[in-house]
CSV table of C-alpha atoms in Angstrom, one decimal:
chain,number,residue,atom,x,y,z
A,255,MET,CA,0.0,0.0,0.0
A,256,THR,CA,1.4,3.4,-1.0
A,257,GLU,CA,1.6,6.2,1.6
A,258,PRO,CA,-0.7,9.2,1.0
A,259,PRO,CA,1.2,12.2,-0.1
A,260,ALA,CA,2.4,14.6,2.6
A,261,ASP,CA,0.4,17.7,3.2
A,262,ILE,CA,1.9,20.7,1.4
A,263,LEU,CA,2.3,23.8,3.4
A,264,PHE,CA,3.3,27.0,1.5
A,265,CYS,CA,4.9,29.3,4.1
A,266,LEU,CA,5.1,33.1,3.9
A,267,HIS,CA,7.4,34.9,6.3
A,268,PHE,CA,7.2,38.0,8.5
A,269,LEU,CA,8.6,41.5,7.8
A,270,GLY,CA,12.3,41.1,7.8
A,271,GLY,CA,12.2,37.4,7.6
A,272,SER,CA,12.8,35.0,4.8
A,273,ALA,CA,12.1,31.4,3.7
A,274,ARG,CA,14.8,30.4,6.2
A,275,THR,CA,12.3,31.4,9.0
A,276,TRP,CA,10.4,28.2,8.4
A,277,GLU,CA,13.4,25.8,8.5
A,278,PRO,CA,13.0,24.9,12.2
A,279,LEU,CA,9.3,24.1,11.7
A,280,ALA,CA,10.1,22.0,8.6
A,281,ARG,CA,12.5,19.9,10.7
A,282,GLU,CA,10.0,19.4,13.5
A,283,LEU,CA,7.2,18.4,11.1
A,284,GLY,CA,9.4,15.7,9.5
A,285,GLY,CA,7.5,13.8,7.0
A,286,THR,CA,4.0,14.8,8.1
A,287,ALA,CA,4.0,17.8,5.8
A,288,ARG,CA,6.2,19.2,3.0
A,289,VAL,CA,7.1,22.8,3.8
A,290,VAL,CA,7.5,25.0,0.7
A,291,ALA,CA,8.8,28.3,2.1
A,292,ILE,CA,8.6,31.3,-0.2
A,293,ASP,CA,10.7,34.5,-0.1
A,294,LEU,CA,8.4,37.5,-0.5
A,295,PRO,CA,9.5,40.3,-2.9
A,296,GLY,CA,12.2,42.4,-1.3
A,297,PHE,CA,13.3,39.8,1.3
A,298,GLY,CA,15.6,36.8,1.5
A,299,ALA,CA,16.7,35.4,-1.8
A,300,ALA,CA,14.0,37.6,-3.5
A,301,ALA,CA,15.5,40.9,-2.2
A,302,ASP,CA,16.0,42.0,-5.8
A,303,VAL,CA,12.4,41.2,-6.8
A,304,ALA,CA,10.1,44.2,-7.2
A,305,GLY,CA,6.4,44.5,-6.3
A,306,TYR,CA,5.8,45.3,-2.7
A,307,SER,CA,2.0,45.8,-2.4
A,308,VAL,CA,-0.1,43.1,-0.9
A,309,ASP,CA,-1.5,42.3,-4.4
A,310,ALA,CA,1.9,42.1,-5.9
A,311,MET,CA,3.2,39.8,-3.2
A,312,ALA,CA,0.1,37.6,-3.7
A,313,ASP,CA,0.8,37.4,-7.4
A,314,HIS,CA,4.4,36.4,-6.6
A,315,VAL,CA,3.2,33.6,-4.3
A,316,ALA,CA,0.5,32.5,-6.7
A,317,ARG,CA,3.1,31.9,-9.4
A,318,ALA,CA,5.2,29.8,-6.9
A,319,ILE,CA,2.1,27.7,-6.1
A,320,ALA,CA,1.3,27.2,-9.7
A,321,ALA,CA,4.9,26.0,-10.4
A,322,GLU,CA,4.3,23.2,-7.8
A,323,ALA,CA,0.8,22.5,-9.2
A,324,PRO,CA,-0.4,20.9,-6.0
A,325,ALA,CA,-3.8,19.2,-5.9
A,326,ARG,CA,-4.3,20.1,-2.3
A,327,PHE,CA,-2.4,22.5,0.0
A,328,ARG,CA,-2.5,24.9,2.8
A,329,ILE,CA,-1.0,28.4,3.2
A,330,ALA,CA,0.8,29.5,6.4
A,331,GLY,CA,1.3,33.2,6.8
A,332,HIS,CA,3.4,34.8,9.5
A,333,SER,CA,2.8,38.4,10.3
A,334,MET,CA,3.2,40.2,7.0
A,335,GLY,CA,2.8,36.9,5.2
A,336,ALA,CA,-0.7,36.4,6.8
A,337,LYS,CA,-2.2,39.3,5.1
A,338,VAL,CA,-0.9,37.9,1.8
A,339,ALA,CA,-2.3,34.5,2.7
A,340,LEU,CA,-5.7,36.0,3.4
A,341,LEU,CA,-5.8,37.8,0.0
A,342,LEU,CA,-4.9,34.5,-1.7
A,343,ALA,CA,-7.7,32.8,0.2
A,344,ARG,CA,-10.1,35.4,-1.1
A,345,ARG,CA,-8.9,34.8,-4.6
A,346,ALA,CA,-9.4,31.1,-4.2
A,347,GLN,CA,-12.9,31.5,-2.8
A,348,ASP,CA,-13.7,33.8,-5.8
A,349,GLY,CA,-12.8,31.0,-8.2
A,350,ASP,CA,-9.1,31.5,-9.1
A,351,ALA,CA,-8.3,28.1,-10.8
A,352,GLY,CA,-4.6,28.2,-9.8
A,353,LEU,CA,-5.6,28.2,-6.1
A,354,ALA,CA,-8.4,25.7,-6.3
A,355,GLY,CA,-6.6,23.2,-4.1
A,356,LEU,CA,-6.4,25.6,-1.1
A,357,SER,CA,-7.8,23.6,1.8
A,358,GLY,CA,-7.0,25.8,4.8
A,359,LEU,CA,-5.0,28.6,6.4
A,360,VAL,CA,-2.5,28.8,9.2
A,361,LEU,CA,-2.0,32.3,10.4
A,362,VAL,CA,0.7,33.1,12.9
A,363,SER,CA,0.8,36.5,14.6
A,364,GLY,CA,-1.0,37.6,11.5
A,365,SER,CA,-1.2,41.0,10.0
A,366,PRO,CA,-5.0,41.4,9.7
A,367,PRO,CA,-7.0,42.6,6.6
A,368,SER,CA,-7.5,45.9,8.4
A,369,PRO,CA,-4.6,48.3,9.0
A,370,GLU,CA,-2.2,46.9,11.6
A,371,PRO,CA,-2.7,48.4,15.1
A,372,ILE,CA,1.0,49.6,15.4
A,373,PRO,CA,1.6,52.8,17.3
A,374,ASP,CA,2.8,55.6,15.1
A,375,ASP,CA,6.0,56.2,17.1
A,376,ARG,CA,7.0,52.5,16.7
A,377,ARG,CA,6.4,52.6,13.0
A,378,ALA,CA,8.4,55.8,12.7
A,379,HIS,CA,11.3,54.3,14.6
A,380,MET,CA,11.4,51.3,12.4
A,381,LEU,CA,11.5,53.5,9.3
A,382,SER,CA,14.2,55.7,10.8
A,383,TRP,CA,17.1,53.2,10.8
A,384,ILE,CA,16.6,51.0,7.7
A,385,ASP,CA,18.7,53.4,5.5
A,386,ALA,CA,21.2,54.3,8.2
A,387,ASP,CA,24.9,53.4,8.3
A,388,ALA,CA,25.9,49.7,8.7
A,389,LYS,CA,26.7,49.9,12.4
A,390,THR,CA,23.3,51.5,13.2
A,391,ARG,CA,21.4,49.1,11.0
A,392,ALA,CA,23.1,46.1,12.7
A,393,ARG,CA,22.4,47.4,16.2
A,394,GLU,CA,18.7,48.2,15.4
A,395,ALA,CA,18.2,44.9,13.5
A,396,ARG,CA,19.2,43.0,16.6
A,397,ALA,CA,17.1,45.2,18.8
A,398,PHE,CA,14.1,44.6,16.4
A,399,VAL,CA,14.5,40.8,16.7
A,400,ARG,CA,14.9,40.8,20.4
A,401,ALA,CA,11.9,43.1,20.9
A,402,ASN,CA,9.7,40.7,19.0
A,403,VAL,CA,10.3,37.6,21.1
A,404,GLY,CA,9.0,36.5,24.5
A,405,GLY,CA,12.4,35.2,25.7
A,406,ASP,CA,15.8,34.6,24.3
A,407,LEU,CA,16.2,32.9,20.9
A,408,PRO,CA,19.0,30.2,20.5
A,409,PRO,CA,22.1,32.2,19.4
A,410,ASP,CA,22.2,30.6,15.9
A,411,LEU,CA,18.5,31.5,15.2
A,412,GLU,CA,19.0,35.0,16.5
A,413,GLU,CA,22.0,35.5,14.2
A,414,ARG,CA,20.1,34.2,11.2
A,415,ALA,CA,17.1,36.4,12.0
A,416,VAL,CA,19.3,39.5,12.3
A,417,ALA,CA,21.0,38.6,9.1
A,418,ASP,CA,17.7,38.3,7.3
A,419,VAL,CA,16.6,41.7,8.5
A,420,LEU,CA,19.9,43.2,7.2
A,421,ARG,CA,19.6,41.7,3.8
A,422,ALA,CA,16.1,43.0,3.3
A,423,GLU,CA,15.7,45.6,0.5
A,424,PRO,CA,15.1,48.9,2.4
A,425,SER,CA,12.5,50.0,-0.1
A,426,ALA,CA,10.5,46.8,0.5
A,427,TRP,CA,10.8,47.4,4.3
A,428,LYS,CA,9.5,50.9,4.0
A,429,ALA,CA,6.8,49.9,1.5
A,430,TRP,CA,5.3,47.5,4.0
A,431,LEU,CA,5.4,49.9,6.9
A,432,GLN,CA,4.0,52.8,4.9
A,433,GLY,CA,1.8,50.9,2.5
A,434,GLY,CA,1.0,47.2,3.0
A,435,ALA,CA,0.6,47.2,6.7
A,436,ASN,CA,-1.9,50.1,6.4
A,437,GLU,CA,-3.9,48.7,3.5
A,438,ASP,CA,-7.5,48.2,4.5
A,439,LEU,CA,-8.6,45.1,2.8
A,440,ALA,CA,-11.4,44.2,5.3
A,441,ARG,CA,-14.3,44.6,2.8
A,442,ARG,CA,-12.4,43.0,-0.1
A,443,ILE,CA,-11.4,39.9,1.9
A,444,GLY,CA,-14.8,39.7,3.5
A,445,VAL,CA,-15.7,36.4,5.1
A,446,LEU,CA,-13.7,33.3,4.2
A,447,ARG,CA,-15.3,29.9,4.5
A,448,LEU,CA,-12.0,28.0,4.7
A,449,PRO,CA,-10.9,26.3,8.0
A,450,ALA,CA,-8.2,28.3,9.6
A,451,LEU,CA,-5.8,27.9,12.5
A,452,VAL,CA,-4.9,31.2,14.1
A,453,PHE,CA,-1.9,31.5,16.5
A,454,ALA,CA,-0.9,34.4,18.7
A,455,GLY,CA,1.8,34.8,21.3
A,456,SER,CA,0.7,36.0,24.7
A,457,GLU,CA,3.6,38.5,24.7
A,458,ASP,CA,3.0,39.9,21.3
A,459,ALA,CA,2.3,43.6,21.9
A,460,ASP,CA,0.7,44.6,18.6
A,461,LEU,CA,-0.6,41.4,16.9
A,462,GLY,CA,-1.3,39.3,19.9
A,463,PRO,CA,-4.6,37.6,21.0
A,464,ASP,CA,-6.7,40.8,21.1
A,465,ALA,CA,-5.7,41.9,17.6
A,466,GLN,CA,-6.4,38.4,16.2
A,467,ALA,CA,-9.8,38.2,18.0
A,468,ALA,CA,-10.9,41.7,16.9
A,469,LEU,CA,-9.4,42.0,13.4
A,470,THR,CA,-8.7,38.5,12.0
A,471,LEU,CA,-11.3,36.1,13.4
A,472,PRO,CA,-14.3,38.2,12.1
A,473,HIS,CA,-13.2,37.1,8.6
A,474,LEU,CA,-12.8,33.5,9.6
A,475,PRO,CA,-16.1,31.9,10.9
A,476,HIS,CA,-14.4,28.5,10.8
A,477,GLY,CA,-11.2,29.8,12.4
A,478,ARG,CA,-9.8,28.7,15.8
A,479,LEU,CA,-7.5,31.0,17.9
A,480,THR,CA,-4.8,29.4,20.0
A,481,VAL,CA,-2.7,31.5,22.4
A,482,ILE,CA,0.8,30.4,23.1
A,483,ASP,CA,1.9,31.5,26.6
A,484,GLY,CA,5.3,33.2,26.9
A,485,VAL,CA,5.7,33.7,23.1
A,486,GLY,CA,6.2,37.0,21.4
A,487,HIS,CA,5.8,37.7,17.7
A,488,LEU,CA,8.2,35.1,16.2
A,489,LEU,CA,6.5,31.8,17.1
A,490,PRO,CA,8.1,29.8,14.2
A,491,LEU,CA,11.5,30.7,15.6
A,492,GLU,CA,10.6,30.7,19.3
A,493,ARG,CA,8.7,27.5,19.6
A,494,PRO,CA,8.8,25.5,16.3
A,495,ALA,CA,8.2,22.2,18.1
A,496,ASP,CA,5.0,23.5,19.7
A,497,LEU,CA,3.8,24.9,16.4
A,498,ALA,CA,4.5,21.6,14.7
A,499,ARG,CA,2.6,19.7,17.4
A,500,LEU,CA,-0.4,22.0,17.1
A,501,LEU,CA,-0.4,21.7,13.3
A,502,ALA,CA,-0.3,17.9,13.5
A,503,ALA,CA,-2.9,17.5,16.2
A,504,PRO,CA,-6.5,16.5,15.2
A,505,PRO,CA,-9.2,19.1,15.7
A,506,PRO,CA,-10.5,19.2,19.3
A,507,ALA,CA,-13.4,16.9,20.1
A,508,GLY,CA,-16.8,18.4,20.6
A,509,ASP,CA,-19.3,20.3,18.5
A,510,ARG,CA,-17.9,23.7,17.5
A,511,SER,CA,-20.9,24.6,15.4
A,512,ALA,CA,-22.9,27.8,16.1
A,513,PRO,CA,-25.5,27.6,18.9
A,514,GLN,CA,-28.9,26.4,17.6
A,515,PRO,CA,-31.6,29.1,17.4
A,516,PRO,CA,-34.3,29.2,20.1
A,517,ALA,CA,-36.8,26.4,19.7
A,518,VAL,CA,-40.5,27.2,18.9
A,519,PRO,CA,-42.7,25.4,21.4
A,520,PRO,CA,-44.8,22.7,19.8
A,521,ALA,CA,-48.1,24.3,20.7
A,522,TYR,CA,-47.1,27.6,19.1
A,523,ALA,CA,-45.7,25.7,16.0
A,524,GLU,CA,-49.2,24.1,15.7
A,525,LEU,CA,-50.8,27.6,15.7
A,526,ILE,CA,-48.3,28.7,13.0
A,527,ALA,CA,-49.2,25.7,10.9
A,528,SER,CA,-52.9,26.2,11.3
A,529,LYS,CA,-55.3,27.7,8.8
A,530,ARG,CA,-55.6,30.7,11.1
A,531,VAL,CA,-52.2,32.0,9.9
A,532,ASN,CA,-51.9,33.2,6.4
A,533,SER,CA,-49.3,31.6,4.2
A,534,ARG,CA,-47.3,34.8,3.7
A,535,LEU,CA,-46.9,35.3,7.4
A,536,ARG,CA,-46.1,31.6,7.9
A,537,GLU,CA,-43.3,31.8,5.4
A,538,ALA,CA,-41.9,34.9,7.1
A,539,LEU,CA,-42.0,33.2,10.5
A,540,ALA,CA,-40.3,30.1,9.1
A,541,GLU,CA,-37.5,32.3,7.6
A,542,ARG,CA,-37.0,34.1,10.9
A,543,ALA,CA,-36.7,30.7,12.7
A,544,THR,CA,-33.9,29.3,10.5
A,545,ALA,CA,-30.4,28.8,12.0
A,546,PRO,CA,-28.1,31.8,11.2
A,547,ASP,CA,-25.3,31.3,8.7
A,548,PRO,CA,-22.0,31.7,10.7
A,549,ALA,CA,-20.3,32.7,7.5
A,550,TYR,CA,-22.8,35.5,6.7
A,551,GLU,CA,-21.1,38.0,4.4
A,552,PRO,CA,-22.1,41.5,5.5
A,553,GLU,CA,-23.1,44.0,2.8
A,554,VAL,CA,-23.3,47.4,4.6
A,555,LEU,CA,-21.0,46.7,7.6
A,556,ASP,CA,-17.6,45.2,7.1
A,557,PRO,CA,-16.7,41.9,9.0
A,558,VAL,CA,-15.0,43.8,11.9
A,559,GLU,CA,-17.9,46.1,12.4
A,560,LEU,CA,-20.3,43.2,12.2
A,561,ALA,CA,-18.3,41.5,15.0
A,562,ILE,CA,-18.6,44.6,17.2
A,563,LEU,CA,-22.4,44.8,16.5
A,564,ARG,CA,-22.8,41.2,17.4
A,565,ALA,CA,-21.1,41.9,20.8
A,566,VAL,CA,-23.4,45.0,21.3
A,567,PHE,CA,-26.6,43.2,20.5
A,568,HIS,CA,-25.6,40.3,22.8
A,569,ARG,CA,-25.4,42.8,25.7
A,570,ILE,CA,-28.9,44.0,24.7
A,571,VAL,CA,-30.6,40.7,23.9
A,572,PRO,CA,-28.4,37.9,25.3
A,573,VAL,CA,-30.1,35.0,23.5
A,574,PRO,CA,-27.8,32.3,22.1
A,575,GLY,CA,-28.4,31.2,18.5
A,576,LEU,CA,-29.7,34.5,17.2
A,577,ASP,CA,-27.6,36.6,14.8
A,578,LEU,CA,-29.5,39.8,15.1
A,579,ALA,CA,-26.5,41.8,13.8
A,580,ALA,CA,-26.6,39.9,10.5
A,581,LYS,CA,-30.3,40.4,10.3
A,582,LEU,CA,-29.8,44.1,10.8
A,583,ASP,CA,-27.1,44.3,8.1
A,584,ALA,CA,-29.4,42.5,5.7
A,585,ARG,CA,-32.2,44.9,6.5
A,586,LEU,CA,-29.9,47.9,5.9
A,587,ALA,CA,-28.8,46.4,2.6
A,588,GLU,CA,-32.4,46.1,1.5
A,589,GLY,CA,-33.1,49.8,2.4
A,590,GLY,CA,-35.5,48.7,5.2
A,591,GLY,CA,-36.0,50.7,8.3
A,592,ASP,CA,-38.5,52.5,10.4
A,593,GLY,CA,-38.8,55.5,8.1
A,594,TRP,CA,-37.1,58.1,10.2
A,595,ARG,CA,-33.7,59.0,11.8
A,596,PHE,CA,-32.3,61.5,14.3
A,597,ALA,CA,-31.3,64.6,12.5
A,598,LYS,CA,-28.0,64.6,14.2
A,599,LEU,CA,-27.1,61.2,12.6
A,600,PRO,CA,-26.5,60.3,9.0
A,601,GLU,CA,-28.5,57.5,7.2
A,602,ASP,CA,-28.7,54.3,9.2
A,603,GLY,CA,-25.9,52.4,7.5
A,604,ALA,CA,-23.4,55.2,7.9
A,605,ALA,CA,-24.5,55.9,11.5
A,606,TYR,CA,-24.0,52.3,12.5
A,607,ARG,CA,-20.5,52.1,10.8
A,608,ALA,CA,-19.4,55.3,12.5
A,609,ALA,CA,-20.9,54.6,15.9
A,610,LEU,CA,-19.4,51.0,16.0
A,611,ARG,CA,-15.9,52.4,15.2
A,612,THR,CA,-16.3,55.0,17.8
A,613,LEU,CA,-17.3,52.4,20.4
A,614,ASP,CA,-14.3,50.4,19.5
A,615,ALA,CA,-12.1,53.5,19.8
A,616,ALA,CA,-13.5,54.2,23.2
A,617,ALA,CA,-12.6,50.7,24.4
A,618,ARG,CA,-9.1,51.1,23.1
A,619,ALA,CA,-8.8,54.5,24.7
A,620,ALA,CA,-10.1,53.4,28.1
A,621,HIS,CA,-8.7,49.8,28.3
A,622,ARG,CA,-6.2,49.6,25.5
A,623,ARG,CA,-8.2,46.7,24.2
A,624,PRO,CA,-10.8,46.4,21.4
A,625,PHE,CA,-14.5,46.3,22.3
A,626,VAL,CA,-14.9,42.6,21.4
A,627,ALA,CA,-12.1,41.6,23.7
A,628,LEU,CA,-13.6,43.2,26.8
A,629,ASP,CA,-15.7,41.1,29.2
A,630,GLY,CA,-19.4,41.7,29.6
A,631,ASN,CA,-18.9,44.2,32.5
A,632,GLY,CA,-16.4,46.3,30.4
A,633,GLN,CA,-18.7,46.3,27.4
A,634,ASP,CA,-21.7,47.3,29.6
A,635,ALA,CA,-19.8,50.2,31.1
A,636,LEU,CA,-19.1,51.7,27.7
A,637,LEU,CA,-22.6,51.2,26.5
A,638,THR,CA,-24.0,52.8,29.7
A,639,LEU,CA,-21.8,55.8,28.9
A,640,ALA,CA,-23.2,55.9,25.4
A,641,GLN,CA,-26.7,55.7,26.8
A,642,LYS,CA,-26.2,58.6,29.1
A,643,GLY,CA,-24.5,60.7,26.4
A,644,ASP,CA,-21.2,60.6,28.3
A,645,LEU,CA,-19.1,58.6,25.8
A,646,LYS,CA,-16.5,61.0,24.6
A,647,VAL,CA,-13.8,59.8,22.2
A,648,PRO,CA,-11.4,62.4,20.6
A,649,GLU,CA,-11.3,62.2,16.8
A,650,ALA,CA,-7.6,61.6,17.0
A,651,LEU,CA,-8.3,58.4,18.8
A,652,GLY,CA,-10.8,57.1,16.3
A,653,GLY,CA,-13.9,58.9,17.5
A,654,ARG,CA,-16.3,59.5,14.6
A,655,VAL,CA,-19.5,60.3,16.5
A,656,ASP,CA,-19.8,62.8,19.4
A,657,ALA,CA,-21.3,61.9,22.8
A,658,ASP,CA,-24.8,63.2,21.8
A,659,GLY,CA,-24.7,61.3,18.6
A,660,MET,CA,-23.7,58.1,20.4
A,661,ARG,CA,-26.7,58.6,22.8
A,662,PHE,CA,-29.1,58.8,19.8
A,663,TRP,CA,-27.4,55.9,18.0
A,664,PHE,CA,-27.6,53.6,21.0
A,665,GLU,CA,-31.3,54.4,21.4
A,666,ASP,CA,-31.8,53.3,17.8
A,667,ALA,CA,-29.6,50.2,18.3
A,668,ARG,CA,-31.6,49.1,21.4
A,669,ALA,CA,-34.9,49.5,19.5
A,670,ASP,CA,-33.5,47.6,16.4
A,671,ALA,CA,-32.2,44.7,18.6
A,672,VAL,CA,-35.5,44.3,20.4
A,673,ARG,CA,-37.6,44.6,17.2
A,674,LEU,CA,-35.5,42.0,15.5
A,675,TYR,CA,-35.7,39.7,18.5
A,676,ILE,CA,-39.5,40.0,19.0
A,677,ALA,CA,-40.0,39.1,15.3
A,678,HIS,CA,-38.7,35.6,16.0
A,679,PRO,CA,-41.5,33.1,16.5
A,680,ALA,CA,-39.8,31.8,19.7
A,681,ALA,CA,-40.0,35.3,21.2
A,682,LEU,CA,-43.6,35.7,20.1
A,683,ALA,CA,-44.4,32.5,21.8
A,684,ARG,CA,-42.5,33.6,24.9
A,685,ILE,CA,-44.7,36.7,25.3
A,686,GLY,CA,-47.8,34.7,24.5
A,687,PHE,CA,-48.6,36.7,21.3
A,688,SER,CA,-51.4,34.9,19.4
A,689,GLY,CA,-52.3,37.8,17.1
A,690,ILE,CA,-50.7,35.8,14.2
A,691,GLY,CA,-53.9,33.7,14.2
A,692,ALA,CA,-56.2,36.6,13.4
A,693,GLY,CA,-56.9,35.4,9.9
A,694,GLY,CA,-55.8,32.9,7.2
A,695,ASP,CA,-55.7,32.9,3.5
A,696,ALA,CA,-59.4,32.1,2.9
A,697,PRO,CA,-62.1,34.7,3.5
A,698,THR,CA,-64.5,31.9,4.5
A,699,PRO,CA,-65.2,31.1,8.1
A,700,ILE,CA,-63.0,28.5,9.9
A,701,ALA,CA,-65.1,25.7,11.6
A,702,GLY,CA,-68.2,27.9,11.4
A,703,ASN,CA,-66.5,30.9,12.9
A,704,LEU,CA,-65.0,34.0,11.3
A,705,PRO,CA,-61.2,34.0,11.8
A,706,GLY,CA,-60.0,36.4,14.5
A,707,PHE,CA,-60.9,37.1,18.1
A,708,HIS,CA,-64.3,36.8,19.6
A,709,ALA,CA,-63.7,36.6,23.4
A,710,THR,CA,-62.5,40.0,24.2
A,711,GLY,CA,-62.7,40.1,27.9
A,712,LEU,CA,-59.9,39.8,30.4
A,713,ASP,CA,-58.5,36.3,30.9
A,714,SER,CA,-60.8,35.0,28.2
A,715,PRO,CA,-58.6,33.2,25.7
A,716,GLU,CA,-60.0,31.8,22.5
A,717,PRO,CA,-60.2,28.0,22.4
A,718,TRP,CA,-57.6,27.9,19.6
A,719,GLU,CA,-55.0,30.0,21.5
A,720,PRO,CA,-52.1,28.1,23.0
A,721,ARG,CA,-52.1,28.1,26.8
A,722,ALA,CA,-49.2,29.6,28.7
A,723,GLU,CA,-48.4,26.2,30.2
A,724,GLU,CA,-48.3,24.6,26.8
A,725,ILE,CA,-45.9,27.2,25.5
A,726,ALA,CA,-43.7,26.9,28.5
A,727,ARG,CA,-43.2,23.1,28.0
């Protein structure tokens, strides 16, 4: 019996790295996977190759993949390489024949589709020395490597990492810091249906667990985040054995699917199915009761904004299995609404986008963490400030809506969340609403009676109305 072919893993390195970054992982994987490491334009053996935008780097990698012509493969992207990997995954999902065999992603301390959350002073310092004299460059390159690890690298790996930084083409280094890292591809990359393993070091200051949860996972509904304690930004060099073990391990046991939507009690389901409910309403209720699509692709919001809205709506209506945020985005895309808005706010879609970004900026300003990474108490505290009109975020910190505007927006958001929840048949059953049985499709009487209500006194339910105890079962 012949052995099945080893898994092919195309590996893309970090800023200042090279194909050599992946050699420790390749050794640890042994024969369980064939590592094909690629030097990105301007780095490693491709230092003289031009084309430094994310698209140009993706083109370069796509050609390398085509040369191998694999039937099935994964792409691993580390830091800068992760953004390139995500763009390639988007192309594959859009039908690029040369990437048809892509079966999954491995993202390590990844640069997200959104602009990287790197402080301006750190970016400025990284730009300041790349064109300096040889002595300064050597000193700063070593400092750069050491600042990006959680502990000490083995001396040989540190020397190799420093050498890789020094042989990088300065124009490629600057192009990433001034261009690629700041490219906002969130809408373009959208939501990817591929399985993905996402790794982050607990000591990674900029692209650690919070950044991955807030900026990368919203694009990967089938992604799983693993945090490696004590590791900085350079996991493939710091802990290649751990990374190999995690890549080789089977998926964790247990059902990782999205929670099921609230169940409609049988007695209420019988009412919905009866002739007292017209077919148009019955179809609408059936659509509202369907399980949400975890890979819903937003149309008005981008995936990061949708993740923030999901967190907000969960604080308002904490019911598992309902994706009220996706329903709102779909309604906004259709132009639906309640027909009015606060004069202080723009149209609903723009108001939601701006307010959600302001809320996230407020979380970063107050806690140095994105809104989705805060616990329930932290999120509630910020939403309470918004409700009171006290959420003030300077524009320089990302504030797009002032305190008064946030108060108006949150009033609308609460109303939208409750309206969408109450529209679900399980919610209608919970409040005992039987008005859906006021009439059917036929104008003729049902069982000798006109459809609708006849007993209008207090505590005088119709014989056909589900009893509270039946709904509660």
